[in-house]
Amino acid sequence: MGYRRRTLEMQADRIEAVLERHRVQARVEGGTVTPRFVRFRLIADGAAKVSKIKTLADEIAMELDKREARIYREGATIQVEVPRGEPEPIRLLPLCEQLHQVPALTAVLGLEADGTPLMLRLPAPDVAHVLIAGTTGSGKTALARTLLTSLAMYNRQNQVQLVLIDPKGRGLGPLSSLPHTLGAVASTPEAAIDRLRWLVDEMERRDREATNRPALVVGIDELADLLATGGAMAEKLLTRLGQRGREAGVHLVACTQKPTAQVIGGAMKANFPVRLVGAVAGRDEARYATGVSDSGAEKLEGKGDFLLVAKGESVRFQAAWLGPEDLECVRLVLREGVRGIRRWSGNPSNVAHTRPATEHSHLSRSQPPAWLQSQPRSHTMDSHYIKENVR
């Protein structure tokens, strides 16, 4: 990644110098260079206390001329993480070029610290719904766009469809042109409640008919705003979808920059077993957002630096970035109407397709709601659904 070995050796020597000044018997054995930070692996003797080494975080950061250092135990070793001076962005399309196979209904998130692609399978029992939390500039909305777009990239429209709710209309707005998106982006409280009511009705119909396809992934930007403007009705509908949605193939992906007890509390908190947490304002917000103590989320660097938290454990990763040009490439490829397995490439001209396959909708046979009927009818799954049910 262009990080010079000489620099790493110098930083390791400085870390060991700090430890020696405080009479801590430990040494730097090795480390890992990631796109966003450098991780040094410490080996300590039996007399060294992890708690004492943690208290040296600020002094180590000052010694390395870094904003901060994150120190935590991993197995029998102690990890010291410091940010890189010039982080390297990770683009979604080149990352997808490295993936040989992506399971159905699985989202691509980014890269783990060791360079391993990180993916998230929504139908898994311990996933179901995802909360993305972080302050402005953390990259939470960009991560939501990456997550939702990657689902469209690797799943046909009869496998997954998107319902988008965005009070500001900007964060998820670019995804409205994807053929997997049902209706326009709901940007008013009335439109959002309308979508949520339809989703609850669809969930109940699927429960009666014992079906869960196509999967409906509900992208929500600014969850706190939705709860504030939608009131008790929005909270009630979201809670029902969170409690019963998974078996019916309904999954929530919600973003919030206010991970407080008021937003992520009670029944709402229990409905999001997986959290993707970016930079937050402080330790209290980190605790509310991750659901665990001492996660270190308040020390994340922002701009795509995230923790995936599930079952009390966390994985740090760099979120993949989907720029406007790459999103347009994805949109054009999907709009071509070519179905089957796609091979995505960082070069838009190199996207390959297999033999076309026929798609059919499995949504409700009843009259579609007005917000679906208003969609343009050109090469989209929802237009096929409308034509099939309105005639």
Short mmCIF file of C-alpha atoms in Angstrom, two decimals:
data_model
loop_
_atom_site.label_atom_id
_atom_site.label_comp_id
_atom_site.label_asym_id
_atom_site.label_seq_id
_atom_site.Cartn_x
_atom_site.Cartn_y
_atom_site.Cartn_z
CA MET A 1 0.00 0.00 0.00
CA GLY A 2 2.96 2.28 -0.40
CA TYR A 3 3.74 2.47 3.32
CA ARG A 4 7.54 2.29 3.64
CA ARG A 5 9.14 -0.38 5.80
CA ARG A 6 11.60 2.15 7.18
CA THR A 7 8.69 4.22 8.52
CA LEU A 8 7.15 1.15 10.15
CA GLU A 9 10.44 0.22 11.84
CA MET A 10 10.84 3.76 13.17
CA GLN A 11 7.30 3.82 14.56
CA ALA A 12 7.78 0.40 16.17
CA ASP A 13 10.98 1.65 17.86
CA ARG A 14 9.13 4.69 19.24
CA ILE A 15 6.32 2.54 20.62
CA GLU A 16 8.85 0.32 22.38
CA ALA A 17 10.60 3.42 23.75
CA VAL A 18 7.36 4.60 25.37
CA LEU A 19 6.81 1.15 26.87
CA GLU A 20 10.36 1.07 28.22
CA ARG A 21 10.02 4.49 29.87
CA HIS A 22 7.05 3.13 31.81
CA ARG A 23 8.81 -0.17 32.57
CA VAL A 24 6.35 -2.23 30.57
CA GLN A 25 7.90 -5.49 29.39
CA ALA A 26 6.56 -5.71 25.85
CA ARG A 27 7.85 -5.55 22.29
CA VAL A 28 6.47 -4.97 18.80
CA GLU A 29 6.46 -8.30 16.98
CA GLY A 30 4.85 -7.23 13.70
CA GLY A 31 1.84 -5.52 12.27
CA THR A 32 -0.58 -4.87 9.44
CA VAL A 33 -0.95 -1.92 7.08
CA THR A 34 -4.53 -1.20 6.01
CA PRO A 35 -5.98 1.54 3.78
CA ARG A 36 -6.84 3.68 6.84
CA PHE A 37 -4.52 2.74 9.72
CA VAL A 38 -1.43 0.81 10.79
CA ARG A 39 -1.83 -1.92 13.39
CA PHE A 40 1.17 -2.92 15.52
CA ARG A 41 1.12 -6.26 17.36
CA LEU A 42 2.58 -6.26 20.85
CA ILE A 43 3.81 -9.29 22.75
CA ALA A 44 3.96 -8.74 26.50
CA ASP A 45 5.34 -10.91 29.25
CA GLY A 46 3.11 -12.26 32.01
CA ALA A 47 3.76 -9.33 34.35
CA ALA A 48 2.54 -6.65 31.94
CA LYS A 49 -1.05 -5.53 32.46
CA VAL A 50 -3.23 -4.71 29.47
CA SER A 51 -4.95 -1.97 31.46
CA LYS A 52 -1.63 -0.22 32.06
CA ILE A 53 -0.70 -0.36 28.37
CA LYS A 54 -4.09 1.14 27.47
CA THR A 55 -3.33 4.16 29.64
CA LEU A 56 -0.35 4.90 27.38
CA ALA A 57 -2.51 5.46 24.28
CA ASP A 58 -2.21 9.25 24.31
CA GLU A 59 1.54 9.16 24.94
CA ILE A 60 2.08 6.69 22.09
CA ALA A 61 -0.02 8.86 19.77
CA MET A 62 2.05 11.92 20.71
CA GLU A 63 5.30 10.02 20.20
CA LEU A 64 4.18 9.00 16.68
CA ASP A 65 2.77 12.47 15.93
CA LYS A 66 -0.72 11.03 15.41
CA ARG A 67 -4.10 12.36 16.49
CA GLU A 68 -4.77 9.28 18.60
CA ALA A 69 -3.93 5.62 19.17
CA ARG A 70 -6.34 2.78 19.81
CA ILE A 71 -5.11 -0.04 22.09
CA TYR A 72 -7.00 -3.27 22.68
CA ARG A 73 -6.44 -6.97 23.32
CA GLU A 74 -6.91 -9.56 20.59
CA GLY A 75 -6.27 -13.12 21.72
CA ALA A 76 -2.86 -13.38 23.33
CA THR A 77 -1.60 -10.16 21.75
CA ILE A 78 -2.20 -6.44 22.25
CA GLN A 79 -2.99 -4.33 19.20
CA VAL A 80 -1.97 -0.69 18.77
CA GLU A 81 -3.73 1.09 15.92
CA VAL A 82 -2.72 4.52 14.62
CA PRO A 83 -4.16 6.35 11.60
CA ARG A 84 -2.25 6.69 8.36
CA GLY A 85 -1.34 10.10 7.10
CA GLU A 86 -2.91 9.65 3.66
CA PRO A 87 -5.71 7.05 3.68
CA GLU A 88 -6.35 5.12 0.47
CA PRO A 89 -9.96 5.02 -0.76
CA ILE A 90 -11.50 1.66 -1.65
CA ARG A 91 -13.74 1.79 -4.72
CA LEU A 92 -16.62 -0.66 -4.87
CA LEU A 93 -16.25 -1.77 -8.49
CA PRO A 94 -12.53 -2.67 -8.32
CA LEU A 95 -13.27 -4.48 -5.04
CA CYS A 96 -16.06 -6.47 -6.72
CA GLU A 97 -13.61 -7.42 -9.46
CA GLN A 98 -11.75 -9.46 -6.82
CA LEU A 99 -14.86 -11.37 -5.74
CA HIS A 100 -15.34 -14.73 -7.43
CA GLN A 101 -18.78 -15.39 -5.96
CA VAL A 102 -21.23 -13.38 -3.88
CA PRO A 103 -24.07 -15.37 -2.24
CA ALA A 104 -27.66 -14.34 -2.81
CA LEU A 105 -28.93 -11.36 -0.80
CA THR A 106 -25.42 -10.57 0.38
CA ALA A 107 -24.13 -7.01 0.51
CA VAL A 108 -20.52 -5.96 -0.08
CA LEU A 109 -19.32 -3.58 2.64
CA GLY A 110 -15.60 -3.04 2.16
CA LEU A 111 -12.27 -4.42 3.38
CA GLU A 112 -11.29 -5.74 6.80
CA ALA A 113 -8.01 -4.75 8.37
CA ASP A 114 -6.18 -7.70 6.82
CA GLY A 115 -7.47 -6.91 3.32
CA THR A 116 -10.25 -9.51 3.34
CA PRO A 117 -13.46 -8.40 1.60
CA LEU A 118 -16.26 -7.98 4.14
CA MET A 119 -19.78 -9.01 3.16
CA LEU A 120 -23.08 -9.23 5.03
CA ARG A 121 -25.82 -11.77 4.28
CA LEU A 122 -29.15 -10.19 5.18
CA PRO A 123 -31.31 -13.35 5.58
CA ALA A 124 -28.96 -14.82 8.19
CA PRO A 125 -30.79 -15.28 11.52
CA ASP A 126 -28.33 -13.06 13.38
CA VAL A 127 -28.49 -10.25 10.80
CA ALA A 128 -32.02 -9.46 9.56
CA HIS A 129 -31.82 -5.66 10.00
CA VAL A 130 -28.88 -3.25 9.98
CA LEU A 131 -28.36 0.08 11.73
CA ILE A 132 -25.70 2.42 10.32
CA ALA A 133 -24.68 5.11 12.82
CA GLY A 134 -22.21 7.94 12.71
CA THR A 135 -21.80 11.70 12.77
CA THR A 136 -21.77 13.93 9.71
CA GLY A 137 -18.67 13.06 7.71
CA SER A 138 -18.45 9.49 9.02
CA GLY A 139 -19.58 8.08 5.68
CA LYS A 140 -22.76 6.39 6.91
CA THR A 141 -24.95 7.45 3.96
CA ALA A 142 -22.20 6.55 1.49
CA LEU A 143 -21.98 3.11 3.14
CA ALA A 144 -25.75 2.72 2.84
CA ARG A 145 -25.54 3.51 -0.88
CA THR A 146 -22.75 0.96 -1.28
CA LEU A 147 -24.68 -1.70 0.64
CA LEU A 148 -27.92 -1.21 -1.30
CA THR A 149 -26.25 -0.88 -4.69
CA SER A 150 -24.19 -4.03 -4.19
CA LEU A 151 -27.42 -5.94 -3.53
CA ALA A 152 -28.75 -4.70 -6.88
CA MET A 153 -25.49 -5.61 -8.60
CA TYR A 154 -25.55 -9.26 -7.58
CA ASN A 155 -29.27 -10.03 -7.40
CA ARG A 156 -31.95 -10.00 -10.06
CA GLN A 157 -35.04 -7.91 -9.59
CA ASN A 158 -37.11 -10.98 -8.78
CA GLN A 159 -34.68 -11.66 -5.91
CA VAL A 160 -34.42 -8.24 -4.28
CA GLN A 161 -36.18 -4.90 -4.56
CA LEU A 162 -35.51 -1.62 -2.78
CA VAL A 163 -37.86 0.75 -0.99
CA LEU A 164 -36.19 4.07 -0.17
CA ILE A 165 -37.14 6.58 2.56
CA ASP A 166 -35.07 9.74 2.84
CA PRO A 167 -36.50 12.85 4.57
CA LYS A 168 -33.89 15.07 2.90
CA GLY A 169 -34.18 13.34 -0.46
CA ARG A 170 -30.45 13.62 -1.16
CA GLY A 171 -28.59 10.75 0.48
CA LEU A 172 -30.46 7.86 -1.15
CA GLY A 173 -31.86 9.87 -4.05
CA PRO A 174 -29.20 8.70 -6.56
CA LEU A 175 -30.43 5.10 -6.10
CA SER A 176 -33.93 5.94 -7.34
CA SER A 177 -32.79 5.31 -10.92
CA LEU A 178 -31.80 1.70 -10.22
CA PRO A 179 -34.28 -0.76 -11.76
CA HIS A 180 -34.55 -2.57 -8.42
CA THR A 181 -36.06 0.50 -6.74
CA LEU A 182 -39.83 0.44 -6.19
CA GLY A 183 -41.41 3.85 -6.61
CA ALA A 184 -39.79 7.20 -5.98
CA VAL A 185 -37.83 8.07 -2.84
CA ALA A 186 -40.25 8.91 -0.01
CA SER A 187 -39.13 12.31 1.26
CA THR A 188 -42.18 13.52 3.21
CA PRO A 189 -43.65 12.11 6.44
CA GLU A 190 -46.89 11.23 4.61
CA ALA A 191 -45.04 9.35 1.86
CA ALA A 192 -42.87 7.54 4.40
CA ILE A 193 -45.89 6.40 6.43
CA ASP A 194 -47.55 5.29 3.18
CA ARG A 195 -44.52 3.11 2.32
CA LEU A 196 -44.31 1.63 5.81
CA ARG A 197 -48.03 0.77 5.86
CA TRP A 198 -47.71 -0.96 2.49
CA LEU A 199 -44.69 -2.90 3.75
CA VAL A 200 -46.58 -4.09 6.83
CA ASP A 201 -49.52 -5.17 4.64
CA GLU A 202 -47.14 -6.98 2.30
CA MET A 203 -45.43 -8.65 5.27
CA GLU A 204 -48.74 -9.89 6.62
CA ARG A 205 -49.77 -11.19 3.19
CA ARG A 206 -46.50 -13.10 2.90
CA ASP A 207 -47.01 -14.56 6.36
CA ARG A 208 -50.44 -15.87 5.30
CA GLU A 209 -49.12 -17.28 2.03
CA ALA A 210 -45.84 -18.57 3.50
CA THR A 211 -43.64 -16.73 0.99
CA ASN A 212 -40.71 -14.34 1.34
CA ARG A 213 -39.69 -13.41 -2.21
CA PRO A 214 -38.60 -11.10 -3.58
CA ALA A 215 -36.70 -9.71 -0.63
CA LEU A 216 -37.70 -6.13 0.15
CA VAL A 217 -34.81 -4.07 1.51
CA VAL A 218 -35.97 -0.82 3.07
CA GLY A 219 -33.28 1.87 2.99
CA ILE A 220 -33.90 4.67 5.50
CA ASP A 221 -31.68 7.72 5.77
CA GLU A 222 -32.00 9.96 8.83
CA LEU A 223 -33.94 7.54 11.06
CA ALA A 224 -34.14 10.14 13.84
CA ASP A 225 -35.87 12.62 11.51
CA LEU A 226 -38.32 9.96 10.38
CA LEU A 227 -39.24 9.10 13.97
CA ALA A 228 -39.55 12.77 14.87
CA THR A 229 -41.78 13.73 11.93
CA GLY A 230 -43.63 10.43 11.59
CA GLY A 231 -44.39 10.23 15.29
CA ALA A 232 -45.83 7.22 17.05
CA MET A 233 -47.20 5.73 13.83
CA ALA A 234 -43.76 5.58 12.19
CA GLU A 235 -42.25 3.99 15.30
CA LYS A 236 -45.09 1.45 15.53
CA LEU A 237 -44.78 0.41 11.87
CA LEU A 238 -40.98 0.19 12.02
CA THR A 239 -41.16 -1.89 15.19
CA ARG A 240 -43.56 -4.35 13.56
CA LEU A 241 -41.32 -4.66 10.51
CA GLY A 242 -38.30 -5.14 12.74
CA GLN A 243 -39.95 -7.82 14.84
CA ARG A 244 -41.56 -9.87 12.06
CA GLY A 245 -39.98 -8.76 8.81
CA ARG A 246 -37.11 -11.22 8.41
CA GLU A 247 -39.21 -14.35 7.84
CA ALA A 248 -41.28 -12.44 5.28
CA GLY A 249 -38.16 -11.25 3.45
CA VAL A 250 -38.37 -7.64 4.65
CA HIS A 251 -35.09 -6.12 5.85
CA LEU A 252 -34.42 -2.66 7.29
CA VAL A 253 -31.21 -0.74 6.61
CA ALA A 254 -31.45 2.48 8.61
CA CYS A 255 -28.98 5.35 9.06
CA THR A 256 -28.84 7.80 11.94
CA GLN A 257 -26.39 10.48 13.04
CA LYS A 258 -28.00 10.64 16.48
CA PRO A 259 -27.32 7.29 18.14
CA THR A 260 -29.00 8.29 21.40
CA ALA A 261 -31.17 6.33 23.80
CA GLN A 262 -34.22 8.17 22.47
CA VAL A 263 -33.57 6.94 18.92
CA ILE A 264 -32.00 3.55 19.60
CA GLY A 265 -33.91 2.56 22.69
CA GLY A 266 -36.41 -0.04 23.79
CA ALA A 267 -37.98 -2.16 21.08
CA MET A 268 -36.17 -0.26 18.32
CA LYS A 269 -32.77 -1.20 19.76
CA ALA A 270 -33.61 -4.90 19.91
CA ASN A 271 -34.59 -4.94 16.24
CA PHE A 272 -31.11 -4.09 14.93
CA PRO A 273 -28.79 -6.97 15.86
CA VAL A 274 -26.10 -5.72 13.45
CA ARG A 275 -24.63 -2.23 13.75
CA LEU A 276 -22.26 -0.55 11.31
CA VAL A 277 -20.80 2.27 13.36
CA GLY A 278 -18.65 5.10 12.05
CA ALA A 279 -17.13 8.03 13.88
CA VAL A 280 -19.32 9.28 16.74
CA ALA A 281 -19.07 12.29 19.04
CA GLY A 282 -18.13 10.58 22.29
CA ARG A 283 -18.15 7.51 24.51
CA ASP A 284 -21.86 7.73 25.30
CA GLU A 285 -22.81 7.82 21.63
CA ALA A 286 -20.38 4.97 20.96
CA ARG A 287 -22.05 2.86 23.65
CA TYR A 288 -25.57 3.56 22.35
CA ALA A 289 -24.55 2.96 18.74
CA THR A 290 -22.61 -0.27 19.24
CA GLY A 291 -24.51 -1.68 22.20
CA VAL A 292 -21.22 -2.56 23.93
CA SER A 293 -18.86 -0.74 26.27
CA ASP A 294 -15.37 0.36 25.27
CA SER A 295 -15.87 -0.31 21.55
CA GLY A 296 -13.54 2.53 20.61
CA ALA A 297 -16.02 3.90 18.06
CA GLU A 298 -15.39 7.43 19.34
CA LYS A 299 -11.81 7.07 18.05
CA LEU A 300 -12.70 6.11 14.49
CA GLU A 301 -11.28 8.38 11.81
CA GLY A 302 -14.44 9.09 9.79
CA LYS A 303 -14.72 8.99 5.99
CA GLY A 304 -15.56 5.30 5.82
CA ASP A 305 -13.74 4.04 8.90
CA PHE A 306 -16.30 1.67 10.50
CA LEU A 307 -16.90 -1.04 13.04
CA LEU A 308 -19.23 -3.96 12.29
CA VAL A 309 -20.71 -4.94 15.64
CA ALA A 310 -22.70 -8.15 16.14
CA LYS A 311 -23.17 -10.40 19.16
CA GLY A 312 -20.98 -8.13 21.24
CA GLU A 313 -17.98 -8.54 18.93
CA SER A 314 -16.63 -5.99 16.47
CA VAL A 315 -14.69 -5.97 13.20
CA ARG A 316 -13.04 -2.81 11.94
CA PHE A 317 -13.27 -2.20 8.21
CA GLN A 318 -12.91 0.46 5.56
CA ALA A 319 -16.19 0.99 3.71
CA ALA A 320 -16.14 0.74 -0.07
CA TRP A 321 -16.82 3.97 -1.93
CA LEU A 322 -19.30 4.24 -4.80
CA GLY A 323 -18.73 7.49 -6.67
CA PRO A 324 -21.21 9.11 -9.08
CA GLU A 325 -19.45 7.75 -12.17
CA ASP A 326 -19.36 4.20 -10.85
CA LEU A 327 -23.02 4.42 -9.81
CA GLU A 328 -23.93 5.59 -13.30
CA CYS A 329 -22.01 2.63 -14.73
CA VAL A 330 -23.96 0.24 -12.52
CA ARG A 331 -27.24 1.91 -13.44
CA LEU A 332 -26.58 1.66 -17.19
CA VAL A 333 -25.57 -2.00 -16.96
CA LEU A 334 -28.66 -2.90 -14.94
CA ARG A 335 -30.92 -0.85 -17.21
CA GLU A 336 -29.75 -2.85 -20.23
CA GLY A 337 -32.06 -5.58 -19.03
CA VAL A 338 -29.38 -8.29 -19.26
CA ARG A 339 -30.02 -10.86 -16.56
CA GLY A 340 -27.91 -13.64 -15.15
CA ILE A 341 -24.56 -13.61 -13.38
CA ARG A 342 -22.58 -10.41 -13.87
CA ARG A 343 -18.82 -10.02 -13.60
CA TRP A 344 -18.17 -6.51 -12.33
CA SER A 345 -14.97 -4.66 -13.11
CA GLY A 346 -13.28 -1.44 -12.05
CA ASN A 347 -13.28 -0.58 -15.76
CA PRO A 348 -16.91 0.04 -16.82
CA SER A 349 -16.28 -1.29 -20.32
CA ASN A 350 -15.21 -4.68 -18.95
CA VAL A 351 -18.48 -5.67 -17.26
CA ALA A 352 -19.45 -9.13 -18.50
CA HIS A 353 -22.81 -10.83 -18.57
CA THR A 354 -24.02 -14.37 -18.95
CA ARG A 355 -26.99 -15.53 -21.01
CA PRO A 356 -30.19 -13.55 -20.35
CA ALA A 357 -32.80 -15.09 -18.08
CA THR A 358 -36.49 -14.41 -17.72
CA GLU A 359 -37.70 -12.60 -14.59
CA HIS A 360 -41.13 -12.60 -13.04
CA SER A 361 -42.55 -10.69 -10.10
CA HIS A 362 -43.96 -12.36 -7.00
CA LEU A 363 -45.41 -9.32 -5.28
CA SER A 364 -49.02 -9.05 -4.24
CA ARG A 365 -51.66 -9.70 -6.91
CA SER A 366 -53.84 -6.97 -5.46
CA GLN A 367 -54.10 -3.46 -6.88
CA PRO A 368 -50.68 -1.79 -6.49
CA PRO A 369 -50.51 1.38 -4.36
CA ALA A 370 -50.53 4.79 -5.99
CA TRP A 371 -46.83 5.41 -5.34
CA LEU A 372 -45.98 2.31 -7.39
CA GLN A 373 -48.32 3.17 -10.24
CA SER A 374 -46.62 6.56 -10.65
CA GLN A 375 -43.30 4.98 -11.60
CA PRO A 376 -42.02 5.21 -15.21
CA ARG A 377 -42.66 1.95 -17.07
CA SER A 378 -39.40 1.17 -18.78
CA HIS A 379 -37.39 -2.00 -18.14
CA THR A 380 -38.04 -2.04 -14.39
CA MET A 381 -39.32 -4.84 -12.24
CA ASP A 382 -42.00 -2.66 -10.72
CA SER A 383 -43.31 -1.64 -14.16
CA HIS A 384 -43.67 -5.33 -15.05
CA TYR A 385 -45.53 -5.79 -11.78
CA ILE A 386 -47.87 -2.89 -12.61
CA LYS A 387 -48.62 -4.08 -16.13
CA GLU A 388 -49.32 -7.57 -14.86
CA ASN A 389 -51.80 -6.45 -12.21
CA VAL A 390 -53.54 -3.41 -13.68
CA ARG A 391 -54.81 -4.85 -16.93
#
